[in-house]
């Protein structure tokens, strides 16, 4: 098998995975109509697989997924890539450890984003998954590098794989696209729970030393060893 | 094929489309029991296809859809047309660019309508889809032209394809019935997110120049060219 | 066919209808676990068909439905009747126009009941269906006639087919069990929408003359003539 | 049949039951991703059956369930047990009447836990099921006995089979795993309803004598005699 075959196989697998993972966005009600997208980096290549623009989740097949380079230029596929492709591409160029990116407008996370308010770490599950508060990124218009740059700057000052872009919505990252989807699902869950807790008073903060120890334990010992 | 065959084919297609689109209202939980309806203009004819009154969504087949003229008089079908037919008809008579109309009592949109309060434009997704705030139409009783007139007057002062009729609920419009359904789905989504954002403080406003540039970009470049 | 056959046929049909209508309670998420029940009066007989106590909705077949007299004594069936049977029976004894009763603990209606606060009529859909505010019934312990009496007294002072029993939850009535289920579904919908409207300010009241005219129009002209 | 066969049969049945009961957690939306777990005591043995760690609910088969002793040490199974195993084990060691334990991060229950605020008994359904308020347990880090001890101490001062661990989430108990699941489902339901009631004012309290009489009636006479 030539190097070319290896890439073809990897691309085929990633197209199928990314198409399939979009079902988690509808199952957990993180997206409405066509407003959310997932991408995966092609390992070892300056390429990514991403959702086409404006296509309904019911019609997302692996054949319709598109491949772009890390400046968002179409490399393979019949369809125009997601209108958020530039932001995904910027993240892959500047965060080599990231293998997957997810963008949604999930309700509670976007509500925090509309107020430009980070989500405080008041749940053990948040400490486990996010290692502290969920940061806010700047207001930025689509169409140049400002969304991507805002995401990367906000994530660099944080343990969190998730950022809330002001007035816009969440972007999440992970080692793989599946990890980024898990972060998007857990983010909406904690955004909702902390919102509801705050409606009737102030949640109790978790001291930062205990946030750190919860984060390290969870990142190192949760799940099956083969899963990690 | 005679002109008559062409109309018959168009009517058959519109009956099937409109019946089918009602499934999006239940899927996105915009309607309860029988309280919501969709219509489509028959292109080039003073006719529309609309839901029959009081029929459950499970029982909506294309055969049960009814055809009326643009004053709401039954032209074809066995069933009485929706009790909101006069409002749909008024919109088609006065807004020639509109090809589809949707009416629901979706929860969050109706909650803003109950307070008579427009939804402020604090989300990039709202700027994209609605081009600014969602306006309020007047309180109006069913039974004459006052609902239709209220909708048309409110929409004429706005870029938004959606209006919240006071104490009543939303009406949305589009070039096609599918576009009007998309507007109804996105409206409930932004009504919910802005409501939740407002529960814990004031959302940050988006400057009106940036609302305008988001709106124009989205209306001109989102999606696949063949989709638009 | 003897009179006995007619009653047997009616009972068989009512058992099937009442069993089947419970699916609407789960579909509209009005009930949790086994906490809600529906009954139907047997026309012309001092009998009713009601859900058995503590049986899960997945296991509700027509065979498991039970028949009692209008004092809640078991007449036919292998299972103990619902623990709310006495309340249903009291309603049938004192409201001859009622043919169906539904009891749930649906979330928003029960939240108004917990505060002992009637739901104000601020939606045209409420005026249509309920003809005014949804009244509150007294706090009453299970085990004697006090729940049934509380329901009947609250409904007698109102156009509404629904009442919120304080600290407990809603009971709804109708000409048929299906009508009572519709009232339970619409009640939760308006309880939710008015709650959400009130969270961010005061809804605009609908003048009582207009509530009356909406109610009369809807009760007399909505739907298909054969449906009513 | 030898004693060994009897245990094998019991274990097989408990593995199937516990795997199956996890479906109730997703059906009632009490869990997100893999964040919730159920266990059952093996009657007459110092053993329990529990969910493996980090396994998705779609992939939970009876074969993947694991058996541990009552100190959380793996006795049978290929997978690492739930990271909450120590807490479940502590409960079984100190509460011999408990046959099942459930842990979730269900939204409304966890919101009360984040504020460290017990849920007041303002609904007849709460009085029936929980016999009073739902107590708060202490903040405790995972990794030693402090979560288990916190659960047991909070439950010993209460009639409630449910406790809200501060900043963490609910644990519920029951005679069987199914009873503990029912308590988890009802807990989220009352946590949600009381939260919503409190958003617009103060719910009316139920006098404690009446809470007691509701609790005793329900525990002794609800449901079918064969069910209890």
PDB file of C-alpha atoms in Angstrom, chain A residues 10-158:
ATOM      1  CA  UNK A  10      -7.600   7.980   6.633  1.00  0.00           C
ATOM      2  CA  UNK A  11      -9.734  10.487   4.729  1.00  0.00           C
ATOM      3  CA  UNK A  12     -12.481   7.929   4.180  1.00  0.00           C
ATOM      4  CA  UNK A  13     -12.514   7.095   7.890  1.00  0.00           C
ATOM      5  CA  UNK A  14     -12.503  10.749   8.964  1.00  0.00           C
ATOM      6  CA  UNK A  15     -15.315  11.656   6.535  1.00  0.00           C
ATOM      7  CA  UNK A  16     -17.423   8.853   8.001  1.00  0.00           C
ATOM      8  CA  UNK A  17     -16.539   9.774  11.597  1.00  0.00           C
ATOM      9  CA  UNK A  18     -17.204  13.479  11.188  1.00  0.00           C
ATOM     10  CA  UNK A  19     -20.492  12.920   9.334  1.00  0.00           C
ATOM     11  CA  UNK A  20     -21.551  10.488  12.057  1.00  0.00           C
ATOM     12  CA  UNK A  21     -20.563  12.714  14.980  1.00  0.00           C
ATOM     13  CA  UNK A  22     -22.988  15.412  13.760  1.00  0.00           C
ATOM     14  CA  UNK A  23     -25.749  13.074  14.986  1.00  0.00           C
ATOM     15  CA  UNK A  24     -24.573  13.724  18.546  1.00  0.00           C
ATOM     16  CA  UNK A  25     -25.228  17.452  18.008  1.00  0.00           C
ATOM     17  CA  UNK A  26     -28.874  16.795  17.135  1.00  0.00           C
ATOM     18  CA  UNK A  27     -29.292  14.062  19.770  1.00  0.00           C
ATOM     19  CA  UNK A  28     -28.139  16.399  22.552  1.00  0.00           C
ATOM     20  CA  UNK A  29     -30.091  19.307  20.978  1.00  0.00           C
ATOM     21  CA  UNK A  30     -27.022  21.513  20.552  1.00  0.00           C
ATOM     22  CA  UNK A  31     -28.000  22.701  17.066  1.00  0.00           C
ATOM     23  CA  UNK A  32     -31.025  24.083  15.225  1.00  0.00           C
ATOM     24  CA  UNK A  33     -31.593  23.752  11.478  1.00  0.00           C
ATOM     25  CA  UNK A  34     -28.018  23.775  10.022  1.00  0.00           C
ATOM     26  CA  UNK A  35     -26.321  26.012  12.598  1.00  0.00           C
ATOM     27  CA  UNK A  36     -23.409  23.959  13.935  1.00  0.00           C
ATOM     28  CA  UNK A  37     -20.390  22.155  12.522  1.00  0.00           C
ATOM     29  CA  UNK A  38     -17.623  19.680  13.317  1.00  0.00           C
ATOM     30  CA  UNK A  39     -14.175  19.240  11.771  1.00  0.00           C
ATOM     31  CA  UNK A  40     -11.249  16.834  12.192  1.00  0.00           C
ATOM     32  CA  UNK A  41      -7.604  17.392  11.378  1.00  0.00           C
ATOM     33  CA  UNK A  42      -6.082  14.875   8.948  1.00  0.00           C
ATOM     34  CA  UNK A  43      -3.128  13.599  11.033  1.00  0.00           C
ATOM     35  CA  UNK A  44       0.252  14.467   9.576  1.00  0.00           C
ATOM     36  CA  UNK A  45      -1.230  16.496   6.733  1.00  0.00           C
ATOM     37  CA  UNK A  46      -2.133  20.181   6.494  1.00  0.00           C
ATOM     38  CA  UNK A  47      -5.708  19.159   5.781  1.00  0.00           C
ATOM     39  CA  UNK A  48      -9.017  18.949   7.593  1.00  0.00           C
ATOM     40  CA  UNK A  49     -12.440  17.324   7.013  1.00  0.00           C
ATOM     41  CA  UNK A  50     -15.420  19.622   7.697  1.00  0.00           C
ATOM     42  CA  UNK A  51     -19.195  19.904   7.224  1.00  0.00           C
ATOM     43  CA  UNK A  52     -20.465  21.557   4.025  1.00  0.00           C
ATOM     44  CA  UNK A  53     -22.292  24.894   4.436  1.00  0.00           C
ATOM     45  CA  UNK A  54     -26.064  25.043   4.911  1.00  0.00           C
ATOM     46  CA  UNK A  55     -26.702  21.304   4.546  1.00  0.00           C
ATOM     47  CA  UNK A  56     -29.344  19.804   6.843  1.00  0.00           C
ATOM     48  CA  UNK A  57     -28.199  17.191   9.394  1.00  0.00           C
ATOM     49  CA  UNK A  58     -30.577  14.611   7.895  1.00  0.00           C
ATOM     50  CA  UNK A  59     -28.749  14.913   4.567  1.00  0.00           C
ATOM     51  CA  UNK A  60     -25.161  14.757   5.901  1.00  0.00           C
ATOM     52  CA  UNK A  61     -23.491  11.734   4.354  1.00  0.00           C
ATOM     53  CA  UNK A  62     -19.789  11.020   4.338  1.00  0.00           C
ATOM     54  CA  UNK A  63     -19.728  11.748   0.592  1.00  0.00           C
ATOM     55  CA  UNK A  64     -20.931  15.287   1.228  1.00  0.00           C
ATOM     56  CA  UNK A  65     -18.204  16.091   3.790  1.00  0.00           C
ATOM     57  CA  UNK A  66     -15.501  18.320   2.319  1.00  0.00           C
ATOM     58  CA  UNK A  67     -11.708  18.421   2.663  1.00  0.00           C
ATOM     59  CA  UNK A  68      -9.869  21.747   2.853  1.00  0.00           C
ATOM     60  CA  UNK A  69      -6.323  22.816   3.547  1.00  0.00           C
ATOM     61  CA  UNK A  70      -5.538  24.661   6.782  1.00  0.00           C
ATOM     62  CA  UNK A  71      -6.356  27.990   5.144  1.00  0.00           C
ATOM     63  CA  UNK A  72      -9.871  26.802   4.321  1.00  0.00           C
ATOM     64  CA  UNK A  73      -9.304  26.268   0.586  1.00  0.00           C
ATOM     65  CA  UNK A  74     -11.332  23.407  -0.898  1.00  0.00           C
ATOM     66  CA  UNK A  75      -9.164  20.359  -1.684  1.00  0.00           C
ATOM     67  CA  UNK A  76     -11.787  17.660  -2.167  1.00  0.00           C
ATOM     68  CA  UNK A  77     -15.588  17.614  -2.284  1.00  0.00           C
ATOM     69  CA  UNK A  78     -18.472  18.955  -4.336  1.00  0.00           C
ATOM     70  CA  UNK A  79     -19.818  21.399  -1.797  1.00  0.00           C
ATOM     71  CA  UNK A  80     -18.780  24.716  -0.333  1.00  0.00           C
ATOM     72  CA  UNK A  81     -17.273  24.198   3.149  1.00  0.00           C
ATOM     73  CA  UNK A  82     -18.924  25.509   6.353  1.00  0.00           C
ATOM     74  CA  UNK A  83     -18.943  29.304   6.650  1.00  0.00           C
ATOM     75  CA  UNK A  84     -16.945  28.791   9.883  1.00  0.00           C
ATOM     76  CA  UNK A  85     -14.098  27.001   8.072  1.00  0.00           C
ATOM     77  CA  UNK A  86     -11.637  29.892   8.545  1.00  0.00           C
ATOM     78  CA  UNK A  87     -12.030  29.721  12.316  1.00  0.00           C
ATOM     79  CA  UNK A  88     -11.482  25.937  12.402  1.00  0.00           C
ATOM     80  CA  UNK A  89      -8.427  26.278  10.118  1.00  0.00           C
ATOM     81  CA  UNK A  90      -6.878  29.004  12.290  1.00  0.00           C
ATOM     82  CA  UNK A  91      -7.207  26.774  15.373  1.00  0.00           C
ATOM     83  CA  UNK A  92      -5.462  23.848  13.633  1.00  0.00           C
ATOM     84  CA  UNK A  93      -2.618  26.110  12.417  1.00  0.00           C
ATOM     85  CA  UNK A  94      -1.971  27.526  15.886  1.00  0.00           C
ATOM     86  CA  UNK A  95      -2.776  24.622  18.220  1.00  0.00           C
ATOM     87  CA  UNK A  96      -0.925  21.517  17.007  1.00  0.00           C
ATOM     88  CA  UNK A  97      -2.300  19.430  19.899  1.00  0.00           C
ATOM     89  CA  UNK A  98      -5.879  19.915  18.615  1.00  0.00           C
ATOM     90  CA  UNK A  99      -7.291  17.201  16.353  1.00  0.00           C
ATOM     91  CA  UNK A 100     -10.993  18.200  16.359  1.00  0.00           C
ATOM     92  CA  UNK A 101     -13.075  21.395  16.575  1.00  0.00           C
ATOM     93  CA  UNK A 102     -16.817  21.839  17.169  1.00  0.00           C
ATOM     94  CA  UNK A 103     -18.938  24.983  16.834  1.00  0.00           C
ATOM     95  CA  UNK A 104     -22.561  25.251  17.967  1.00  0.00           C
ATOM     96  CA  UNK A 105     -25.055  27.877  19.134  1.00  0.00           C
ATOM     97  CA  UNK A 106     -26.257  25.687  22.018  1.00  0.00           C
ATOM     98  CA  UNK A 107     -28.791  27.604  24.083  1.00  0.00           C
ATOM     99  CA  UNK A 108     -27.303  28.002  27.561  1.00  0.00           C
ATOM    100  CA  UNK A 109     -23.677  28.363  26.463  1.00  0.00           C
ATOM    101  CA  UNK A 110     -24.758  31.040  23.967  1.00  0.00           C
ATOM    102  CA  UNK A 111     -26.749  32.845  26.671  1.00  0.00           C
ATOM    103  CA  UNK A 112     -23.568  33.220  28.770  1.00  0.00           C
ATOM    104  CA  UNK A 113     -21.793  34.368  25.564  1.00  0.00           C
ATOM    105  CA  UNK A 114     -24.475  37.002  24.942  1.00  0.00           C
ATOM    106  CA  UNK A 115     -23.693  38.577  28.326  1.00  0.00           C
ATOM    107  CA  UNK A 116     -19.937  38.129  27.776  1.00  0.00           C
ATOM    108  CA  UNK A 117     -19.755  36.340  31.145  1.00  0.00           C
ATOM    109  CA  UNK A 118     -17.479  33.357  31.836  1.00  0.00           C
ATOM    110  CA  UNK A 119     -19.133  30.326  33.492  1.00  0.00           C
ATOM    111  CA  UNK A 120     -17.783  29.997  37.046  1.00  0.00           C
ATOM    112  CA  UNK A 121     -16.513  26.592  38.209  1.00  0.00           C
ATOM    113  CA  UNK A 122     -19.065  25.554  40.816  1.00  0.00           C
ATOM    114  CA  UNK A 123     -19.592  21.895  39.887  1.00  0.00           C
ATOM    115  CA  UNK A 124     -17.249  18.969  40.420  1.00  0.00           C
ATOM    116  CA  UNK A 125     -18.099  17.850  36.859  1.00  0.00           C
ATOM    117  CA  UNK A 126     -16.839  21.210  35.520  1.00  0.00           C
ATOM    118  CA  UNK A 127     -13.617  20.843  37.496  1.00  0.00           C
ATOM    119  CA  UNK A 128     -13.206  17.318  36.074  1.00  0.00           C
ATOM    120  CA  UNK A 129     -13.793  18.237  32.441  1.00  0.00           C
ATOM    121  CA  UNK A 130     -12.783  21.879  32.111  1.00  0.00           C
ATOM    122  CA  UNK A 131     -10.352  22.442  34.993  1.00  0.00           C
ATOM    123  CA  UNK A 132     -11.873  25.818  35.884  1.00  0.00           C
ATOM    124  CA  UNK A 133     -14.148  28.485  34.463  1.00  0.00           C
ATOM    125  CA  UNK A 134     -15.160  28.567  30.772  1.00  0.00           C
ATOM    126  CA  UNK A 135     -13.525  31.692  29.288  1.00  0.00           C
ATOM    127  CA  UNK A 136     -15.032  34.338  27.001  1.00  0.00           C
ATOM    128  CA  UNK A 137     -13.507  35.219  23.623  1.00  0.00           C
ATOM    129  CA  UNK A 138     -13.942  38.615  21.940  1.00  0.00           C
ATOM    130  CA  UNK A 139     -16.755  39.813  19.684  1.00  0.00           C
ATOM    131  CA  UNK A 140     -15.465  39.219  16.163  1.00  0.00           C
ATOM    132  CA  UNK A 141     -16.979  39.423  12.698  1.00  0.00           C
ATOM    133  CA  UNK A 142     -16.833  36.479  10.339  1.00  0.00           C
ATOM    134  CA  UNK A 143     -14.756  36.930   7.193  1.00  0.00           C
ATOM    135  CA  UNK A 144     -11.144  37.269   8.372  1.00  0.00           C
ATOM    136  CA  UNK A 145      -8.890  35.729  11.033  1.00  0.00           C
ATOM    137  CA  UNK A 146     -10.446  37.510  14.001  1.00  0.00           C
ATOM    138  CA  UNK A 147     -12.699  34.654  15.170  1.00  0.00           C
ATOM    139  CA  UNK A 148      -9.876  32.080  14.972  1.00  0.00           C
ATOM    140  CA  UNK A 149      -7.421  34.404  16.712  1.00  0.00           C
ATOM    141  CA  UNK A 150      -9.983  35.154  19.453  1.00  0.00           C
ATOM    142  CA  UNK A 151     -10.532  31.440  20.109  1.00  0.00           C
ATOM    143  CA  UNK A 152      -6.829  30.635  20.306  1.00  0.00           C
ATOM    144  CA  UNK A 153      -5.998  33.565  22.586  1.00  0.00           C
ATOM    145  CA  UNK A 154      -8.817  32.703  24.998  1.00  0.00           C
ATOM    146  CA  UNK A 155      -7.872  29.006  25.121  1.00  0.00           C
ATOM    147  CA  UNK A 156      -4.175  29.722  25.688  1.00  0.00           C
ATOM    148  CA  UNK A 157      -4.931  31.375  29.026  1.00  0.00           C
ATOM    149  CA  UNK A 158      -7.041  28.447  30.265  1.00  0.00           C
TER     150      UNK A 158
END
